[in-house]
Coordinates of C-alpha atoms in Angstrom, one line a residue:
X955 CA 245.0 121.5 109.7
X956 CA 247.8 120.8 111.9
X957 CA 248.6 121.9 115.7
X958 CA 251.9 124.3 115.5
X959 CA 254.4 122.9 117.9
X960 CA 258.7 123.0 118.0
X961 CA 258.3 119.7 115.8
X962 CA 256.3 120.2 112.9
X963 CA 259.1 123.6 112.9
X964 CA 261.7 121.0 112.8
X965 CA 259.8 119.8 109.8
X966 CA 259.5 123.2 108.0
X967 CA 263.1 123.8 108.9
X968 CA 264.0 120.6 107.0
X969 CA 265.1 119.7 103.5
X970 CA 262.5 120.3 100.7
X971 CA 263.4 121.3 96.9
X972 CA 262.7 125.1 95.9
X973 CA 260.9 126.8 95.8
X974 CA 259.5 126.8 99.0
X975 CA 256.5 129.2 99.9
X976 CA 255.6 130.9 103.0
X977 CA 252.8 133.1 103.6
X978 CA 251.9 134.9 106.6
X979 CA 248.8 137.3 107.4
X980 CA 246.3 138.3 110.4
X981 CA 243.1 137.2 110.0
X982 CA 239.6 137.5 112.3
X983 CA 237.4 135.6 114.4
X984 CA 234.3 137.3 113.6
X985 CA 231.9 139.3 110.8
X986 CA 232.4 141.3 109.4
X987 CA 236.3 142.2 110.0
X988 CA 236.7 138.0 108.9
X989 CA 234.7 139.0 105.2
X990 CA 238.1 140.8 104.0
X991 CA 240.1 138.3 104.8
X992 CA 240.2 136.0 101.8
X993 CA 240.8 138.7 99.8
X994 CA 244.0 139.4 101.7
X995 CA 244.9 136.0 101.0
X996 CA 244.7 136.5 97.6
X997 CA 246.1 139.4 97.2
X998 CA 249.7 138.1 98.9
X999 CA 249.4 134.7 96.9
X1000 CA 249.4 137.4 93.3
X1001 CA 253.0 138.3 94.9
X1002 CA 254.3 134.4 94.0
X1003 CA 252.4 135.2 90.1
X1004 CA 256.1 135.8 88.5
X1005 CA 257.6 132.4 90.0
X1006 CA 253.8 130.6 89.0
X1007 CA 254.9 131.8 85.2
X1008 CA 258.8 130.9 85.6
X1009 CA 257.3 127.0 86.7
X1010 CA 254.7 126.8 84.1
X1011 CA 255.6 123.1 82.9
X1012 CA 256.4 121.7 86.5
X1013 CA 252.8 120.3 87.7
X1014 CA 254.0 119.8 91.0
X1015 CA 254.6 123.8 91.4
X1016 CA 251.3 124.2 89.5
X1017 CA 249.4 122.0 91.7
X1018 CA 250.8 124.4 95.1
X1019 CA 248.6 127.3 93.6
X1020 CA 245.5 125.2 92.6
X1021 CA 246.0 124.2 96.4
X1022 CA 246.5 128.1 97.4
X1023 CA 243.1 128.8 95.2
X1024 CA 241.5 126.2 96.9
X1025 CA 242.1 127.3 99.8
X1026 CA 241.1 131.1 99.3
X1027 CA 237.5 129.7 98.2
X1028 CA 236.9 128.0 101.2
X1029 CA 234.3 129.2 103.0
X1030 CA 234.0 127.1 106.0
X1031 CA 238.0 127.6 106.8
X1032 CA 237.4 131.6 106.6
X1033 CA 234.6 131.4 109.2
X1034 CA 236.6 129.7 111.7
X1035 CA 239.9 131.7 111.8
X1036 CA 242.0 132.9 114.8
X1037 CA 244.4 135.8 114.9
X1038 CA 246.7 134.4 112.1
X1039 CA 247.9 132.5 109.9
X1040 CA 250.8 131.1 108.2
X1041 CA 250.9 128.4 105.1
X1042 CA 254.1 126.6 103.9
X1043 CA 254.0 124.6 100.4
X1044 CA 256.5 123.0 98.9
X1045 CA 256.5 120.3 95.8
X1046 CA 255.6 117.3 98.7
X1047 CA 253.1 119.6 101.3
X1048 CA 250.7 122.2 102.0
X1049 CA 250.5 122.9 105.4
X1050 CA 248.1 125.4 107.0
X1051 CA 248.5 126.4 110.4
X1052 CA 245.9 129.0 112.5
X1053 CA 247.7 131.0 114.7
X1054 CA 246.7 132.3 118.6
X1055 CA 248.4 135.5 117.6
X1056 CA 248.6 137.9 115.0
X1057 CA 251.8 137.7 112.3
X1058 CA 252.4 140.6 109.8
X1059 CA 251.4 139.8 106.5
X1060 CA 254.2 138.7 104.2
X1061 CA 254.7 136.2 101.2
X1062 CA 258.2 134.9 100.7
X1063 CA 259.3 132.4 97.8
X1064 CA 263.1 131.0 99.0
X1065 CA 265.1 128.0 99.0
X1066 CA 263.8 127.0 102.9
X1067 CA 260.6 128.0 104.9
X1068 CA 260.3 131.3 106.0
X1069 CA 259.9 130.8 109.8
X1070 CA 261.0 133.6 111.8
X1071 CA 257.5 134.4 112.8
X1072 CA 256.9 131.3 114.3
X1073 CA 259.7 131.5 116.5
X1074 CA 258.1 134.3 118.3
X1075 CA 255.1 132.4 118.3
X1076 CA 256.5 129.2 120.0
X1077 CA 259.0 131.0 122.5
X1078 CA 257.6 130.3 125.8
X1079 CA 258.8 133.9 127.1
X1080 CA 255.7 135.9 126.6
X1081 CA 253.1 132.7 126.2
X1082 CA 251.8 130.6 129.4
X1083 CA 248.8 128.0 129.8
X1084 CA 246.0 128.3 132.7
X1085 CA 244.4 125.1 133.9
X1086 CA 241.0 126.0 135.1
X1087 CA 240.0 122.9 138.0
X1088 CA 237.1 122.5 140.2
X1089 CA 236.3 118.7 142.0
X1090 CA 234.3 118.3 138.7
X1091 CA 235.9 119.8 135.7
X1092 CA 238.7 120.6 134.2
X1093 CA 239.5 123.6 131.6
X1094 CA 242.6 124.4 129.7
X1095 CA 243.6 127.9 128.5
X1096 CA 246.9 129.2 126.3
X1097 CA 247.0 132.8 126.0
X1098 CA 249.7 135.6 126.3
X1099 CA 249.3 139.6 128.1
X1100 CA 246.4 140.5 125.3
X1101 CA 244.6 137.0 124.3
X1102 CA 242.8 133.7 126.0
X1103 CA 241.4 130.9 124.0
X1104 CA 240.1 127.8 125.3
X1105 CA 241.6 124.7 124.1
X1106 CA 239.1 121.8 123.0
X1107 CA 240.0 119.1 125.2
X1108 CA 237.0 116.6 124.1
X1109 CA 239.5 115.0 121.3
X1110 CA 242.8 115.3 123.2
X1111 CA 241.9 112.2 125.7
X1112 CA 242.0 114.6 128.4
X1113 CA 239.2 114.2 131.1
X1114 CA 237.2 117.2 130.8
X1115 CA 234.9 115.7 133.9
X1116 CA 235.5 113.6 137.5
X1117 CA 233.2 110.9 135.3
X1118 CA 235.9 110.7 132.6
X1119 CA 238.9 110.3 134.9
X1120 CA 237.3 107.6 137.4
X1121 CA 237.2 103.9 137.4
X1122 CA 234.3 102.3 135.4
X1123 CA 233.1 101.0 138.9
X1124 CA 232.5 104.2 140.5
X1125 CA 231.2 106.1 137.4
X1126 CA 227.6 105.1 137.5
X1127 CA 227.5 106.1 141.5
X1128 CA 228.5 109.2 140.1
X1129 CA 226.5 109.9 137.0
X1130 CA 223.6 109.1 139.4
X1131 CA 224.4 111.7 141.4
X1132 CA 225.6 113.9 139.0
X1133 CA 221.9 113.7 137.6
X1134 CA 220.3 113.9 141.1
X1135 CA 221.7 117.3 141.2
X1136 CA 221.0 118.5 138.1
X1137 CA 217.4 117.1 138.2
X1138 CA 216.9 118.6 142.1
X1139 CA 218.8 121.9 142.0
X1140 CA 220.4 120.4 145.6
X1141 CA 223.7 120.5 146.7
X1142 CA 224.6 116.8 147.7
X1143 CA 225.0 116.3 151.3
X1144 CA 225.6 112.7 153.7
X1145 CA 222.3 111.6 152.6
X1146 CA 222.0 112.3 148.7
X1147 CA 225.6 110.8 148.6
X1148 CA 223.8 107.2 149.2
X1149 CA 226.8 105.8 151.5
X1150 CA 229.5 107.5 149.6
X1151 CA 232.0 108.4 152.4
X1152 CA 234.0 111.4 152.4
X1153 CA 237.4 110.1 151.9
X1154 CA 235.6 108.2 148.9
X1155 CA 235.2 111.8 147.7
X1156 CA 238.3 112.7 148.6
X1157 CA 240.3 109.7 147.1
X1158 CA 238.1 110.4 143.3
X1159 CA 239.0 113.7 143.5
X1160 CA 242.7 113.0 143.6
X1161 CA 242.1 110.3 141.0
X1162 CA 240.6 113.2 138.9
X1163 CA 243.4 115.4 139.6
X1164 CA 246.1 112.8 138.6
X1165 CA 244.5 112.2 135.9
X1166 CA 244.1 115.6 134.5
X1167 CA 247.9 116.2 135.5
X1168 CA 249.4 113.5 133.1
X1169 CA 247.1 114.2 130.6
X1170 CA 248.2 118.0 130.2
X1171 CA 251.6 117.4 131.2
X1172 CA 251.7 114.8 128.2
X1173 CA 249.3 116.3 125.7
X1174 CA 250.5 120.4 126.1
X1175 CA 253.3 120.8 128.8
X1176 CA 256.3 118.7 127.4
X1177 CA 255.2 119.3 123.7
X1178 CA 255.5 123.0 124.3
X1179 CA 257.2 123.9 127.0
X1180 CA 254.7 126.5 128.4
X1181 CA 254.8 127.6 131.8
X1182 CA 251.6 126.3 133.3
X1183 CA 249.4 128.7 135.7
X1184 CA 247.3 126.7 137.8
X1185 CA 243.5 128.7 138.7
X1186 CA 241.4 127.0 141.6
X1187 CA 240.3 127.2 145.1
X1188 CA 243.0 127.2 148.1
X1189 CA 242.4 123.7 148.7
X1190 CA 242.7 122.1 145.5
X1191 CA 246.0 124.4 144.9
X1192 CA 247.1 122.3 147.9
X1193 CA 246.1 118.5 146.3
X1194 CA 246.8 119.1 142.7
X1195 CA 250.9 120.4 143.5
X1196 CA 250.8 117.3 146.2
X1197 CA 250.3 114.6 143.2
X1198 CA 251.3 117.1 140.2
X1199 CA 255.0 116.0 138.4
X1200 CA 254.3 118.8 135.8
X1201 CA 257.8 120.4 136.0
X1202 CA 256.1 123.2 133.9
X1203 CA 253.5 124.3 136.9
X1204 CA 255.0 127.8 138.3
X1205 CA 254.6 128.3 141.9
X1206 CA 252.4 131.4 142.3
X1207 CA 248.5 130.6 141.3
X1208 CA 245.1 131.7 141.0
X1209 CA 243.8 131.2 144.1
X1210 CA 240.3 131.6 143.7
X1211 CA 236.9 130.0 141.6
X1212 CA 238.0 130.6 138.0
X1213 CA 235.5 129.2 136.7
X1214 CA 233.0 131.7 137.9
X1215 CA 235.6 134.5 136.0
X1216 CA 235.1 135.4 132.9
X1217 CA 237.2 135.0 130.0
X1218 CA 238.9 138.7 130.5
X1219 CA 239.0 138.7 134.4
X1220 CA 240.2 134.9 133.9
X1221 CA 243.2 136.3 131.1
X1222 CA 243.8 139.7 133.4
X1223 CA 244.6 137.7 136.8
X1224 CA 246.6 135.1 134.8
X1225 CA 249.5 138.0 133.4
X1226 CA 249.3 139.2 137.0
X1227 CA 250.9 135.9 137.8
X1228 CA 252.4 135.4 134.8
X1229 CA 254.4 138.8 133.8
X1230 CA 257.3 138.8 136.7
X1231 CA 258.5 135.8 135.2
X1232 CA 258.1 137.1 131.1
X1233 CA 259.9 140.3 132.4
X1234 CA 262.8 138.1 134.5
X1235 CA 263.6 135.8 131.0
X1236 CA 263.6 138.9 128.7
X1237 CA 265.5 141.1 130.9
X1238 CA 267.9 137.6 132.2
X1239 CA 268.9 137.2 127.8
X1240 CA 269.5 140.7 127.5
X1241 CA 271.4 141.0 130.4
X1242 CA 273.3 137.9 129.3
X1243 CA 274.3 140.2 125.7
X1244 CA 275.7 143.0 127.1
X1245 CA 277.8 141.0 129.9
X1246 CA 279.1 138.9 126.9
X1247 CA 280.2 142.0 124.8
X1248 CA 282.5 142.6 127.8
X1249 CA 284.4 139.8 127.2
X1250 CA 284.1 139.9 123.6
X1251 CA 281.7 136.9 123.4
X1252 CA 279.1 138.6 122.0
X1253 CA 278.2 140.6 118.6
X1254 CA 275.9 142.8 116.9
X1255 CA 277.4 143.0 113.4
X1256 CA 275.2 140.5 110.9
X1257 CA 278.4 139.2 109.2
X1258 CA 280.1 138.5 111.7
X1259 CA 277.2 136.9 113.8
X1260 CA 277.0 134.4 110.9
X1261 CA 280.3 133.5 110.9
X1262 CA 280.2 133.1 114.2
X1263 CA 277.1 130.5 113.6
X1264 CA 278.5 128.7 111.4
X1265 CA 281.7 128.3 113.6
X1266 CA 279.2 126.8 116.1
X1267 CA 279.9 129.3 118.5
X1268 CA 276.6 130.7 118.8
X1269 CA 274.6 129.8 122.0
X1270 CA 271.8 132.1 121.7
X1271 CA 271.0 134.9 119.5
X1272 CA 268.3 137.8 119.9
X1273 CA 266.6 138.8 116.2
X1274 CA 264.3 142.2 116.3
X1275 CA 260.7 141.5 115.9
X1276 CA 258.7 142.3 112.5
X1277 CA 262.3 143.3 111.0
X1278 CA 263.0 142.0 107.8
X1279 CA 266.7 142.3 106.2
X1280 CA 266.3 141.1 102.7
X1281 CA 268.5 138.5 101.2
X1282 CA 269.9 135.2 102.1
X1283 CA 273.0 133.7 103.5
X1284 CA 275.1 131.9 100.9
X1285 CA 277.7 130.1 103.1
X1286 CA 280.3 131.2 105.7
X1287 CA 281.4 134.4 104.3
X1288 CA 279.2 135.2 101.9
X1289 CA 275.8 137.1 103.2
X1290 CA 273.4 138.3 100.0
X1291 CA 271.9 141.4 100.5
X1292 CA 269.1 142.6 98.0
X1293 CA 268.9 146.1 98.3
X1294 CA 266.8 146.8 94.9
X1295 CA 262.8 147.7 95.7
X1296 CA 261.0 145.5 93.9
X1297 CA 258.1 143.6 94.9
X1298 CA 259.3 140.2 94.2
X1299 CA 258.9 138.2 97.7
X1300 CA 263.1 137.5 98.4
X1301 CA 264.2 135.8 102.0
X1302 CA 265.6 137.3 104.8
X1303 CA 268.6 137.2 106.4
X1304 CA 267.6 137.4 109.6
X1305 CA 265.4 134.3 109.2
X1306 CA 267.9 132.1 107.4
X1307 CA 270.4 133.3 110.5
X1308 CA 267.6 131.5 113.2
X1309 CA 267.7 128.7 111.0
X1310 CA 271.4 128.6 111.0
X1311 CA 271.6 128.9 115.4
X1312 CA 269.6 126.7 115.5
X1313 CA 271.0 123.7 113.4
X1314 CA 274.1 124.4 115.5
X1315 CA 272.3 123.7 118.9
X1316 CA 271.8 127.4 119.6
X1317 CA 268.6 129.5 121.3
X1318 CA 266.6 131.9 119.2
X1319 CA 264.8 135.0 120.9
X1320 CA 262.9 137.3 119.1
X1321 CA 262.5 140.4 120.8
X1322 CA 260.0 143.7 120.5
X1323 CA 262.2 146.7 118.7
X1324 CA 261.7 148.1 122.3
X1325 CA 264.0 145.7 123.8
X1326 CA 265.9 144.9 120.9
X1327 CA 270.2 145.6 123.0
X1328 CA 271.4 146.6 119.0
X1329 CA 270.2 148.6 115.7
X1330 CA 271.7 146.1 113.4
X1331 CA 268.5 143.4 114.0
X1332 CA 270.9 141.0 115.5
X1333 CA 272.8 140.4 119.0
X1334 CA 274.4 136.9 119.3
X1335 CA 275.7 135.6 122.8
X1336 CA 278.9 132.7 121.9
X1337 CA 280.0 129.7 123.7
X1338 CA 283.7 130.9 123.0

């Protein structure tokens, strides 16, 4: 099970021989709804049947749907799903990824990974993290406006505890402590503190805070690029952005106890902070479209838009969410359209054109039908 950041899509975007599967569904944390899902899974792995009997003598294609049937009869994995989930195989891999949001279910067989879906999922526009800190602790949270999961911190050598960040001389002093309190009930005062001096305190706590601050900026910040929502008391706002070089950390916090919130009030007052910047970046690359159809650097008409990418002209382009076009771009001028209605899983254009920007150095947005500046599915915004 692998952690979904931009690189392992660098690695799904790379070469691999066809066919190359791609399956996407939603899935459940909890019974009962979770009970269905395997079946689900099945049911979008029958769809790849006709290209299992078209590779009946190549082991290495046989072997993906042993691995697919495998996976379909594993219990354990079933129990302890998110929102989605997306699987690539190919003749070298199987890679399974759970997703923090739900994806529309879809099977796809094609010459390259089907990835458009994940580039929803890894734009930083609509997604954020919230570090919850206290003197003592330290929580981390990814979540967007309608979801907040807790991230598992215990194997990511981030200090989860003042213990785990300080130097081995001071950590007894404080486990002793530490277990004074728990054992009493008290809160420590001059006297419990056994000679520990306040700007001892003082000095441990920042030590905790730098710690936690390379660790996340390392471990979660620079891997993903997600803005970074910081939730504590006034005070420790004021240390943690003294010492903090997370160029990720936005400006405006929650200025308050999180850790006393729960998981909803915690998710609610981060979009608070949060949603004047998602609303600036979507509105900013729209904005950007329609100012660049003025001058004629920008376009809306699929052929031309590839053209355009393949010209290396593209700097960004916006793709409508959930939209499939089906077929596949062949080269330059040639743009394969299937327009029969059968169920055989076929590619889509629209997913082979992110691929395309972004071999060429280009953005990829993909924008809610809502917001969506054209009907076509596309709008690109050129260099020249």
């Amino acid at each position: 099970m692998a952690t979904l950041t931009e690189k392992q899509l660098d690695t799904l975007l790379g070469h691999h021989e066809p066919p190359v599967f791609s399956l996407y569904m939603p899935t459940h944390r909890t019974h009962p709804d979770n009970a269905q899902d395997p079946d689900v899974f099945k049911k979008l792995v029958q769809q790849f049947e006709p290209v299992r009997a078209e590779y009946v003598r190549d082991k290495a294609i046989q072997n993906i749907f042993s691995e697919f049937e495998a996976l379909a009869g594993d219990y354990q994995f079933w129990q302890h799903t998110r929102e989605g989930l997306a699987v690539f195989a190919t003749r070298e891999s199987f890679d399974v990824y759970r997703l923090r949001k739900k994806v529309q279910p879809l099977a796809v067989v094609a010459d390259s990974a089907h990835t458009k879906p994940l580039l929803k999922y890894l734009q930083s526009n609509d997604r954020y993290h919230v570090l919850v800190l206290t003197t003592n602790t330290a929580q981390l949270f990814e979540g967007d406006r309608y979801q907040l999961d807790e991230i598992d911190l215990s194997e990511e050598s981030i200090p989860e505890s003042m213990i785990d960040a300080l130097d081995h001389e001071l950590r007894d002093l404080h486990a002793t402590l530490a277990a004074y309190r728990t054992a009493t009930g008290k809160k420590w005062d001059t006297a419990q503190n056994h000679g520990l001096k306040k700007t001892d305190l003082d000095n441990d706590i920042e030590q905790f805070f730098r710690a936690v601050d390379r660790a996340v900026m390392a471990k979660y910040s620079i891997p993903t690029r997600l803005p970074l929502i910081l939730a504590s008391l006034p005070e420790h706002q004021h240390i943690f952005r003294r010492i903090s070089r997370n160029k990720q950390l936005l400006e405006e916090g929650i200025k308050t106890n999180a850790a006393a919130l729960s998981e909803k009030e915690l998710r609610e007052a981060a979009w608070q902070v949060f949603a004047p910047h998602y609303d600036k970046r979507l509105e900013d690359i729209i904005g950007e479209y329609r100012q660049a159809t003025t001058k004629r650097l920008g376009a809306d008409q699929l052929d031309e838009i590839v053209k355009d990418a393949f010209d290396g002209k593209v700097a960004a382009v916006l793709l409508e969410e959930d939209r499939v076009i089906r077929g596949r771009i062949v080269d330059r001028n040639n743009v394969l359209y299937h327009t029969d209605e059968t169920d055989h899983p076929v590619d889509d254009v629209l997913d082979d054109l992110a691929e395309l920007v972004l071999r060429f150095g280009g953005e990829v947005w993909v924008v809610p039908k809502s917001k969506m500046p054209s009907e076509t599915g596309a709008a690109s915004i050129n260099r020249f």
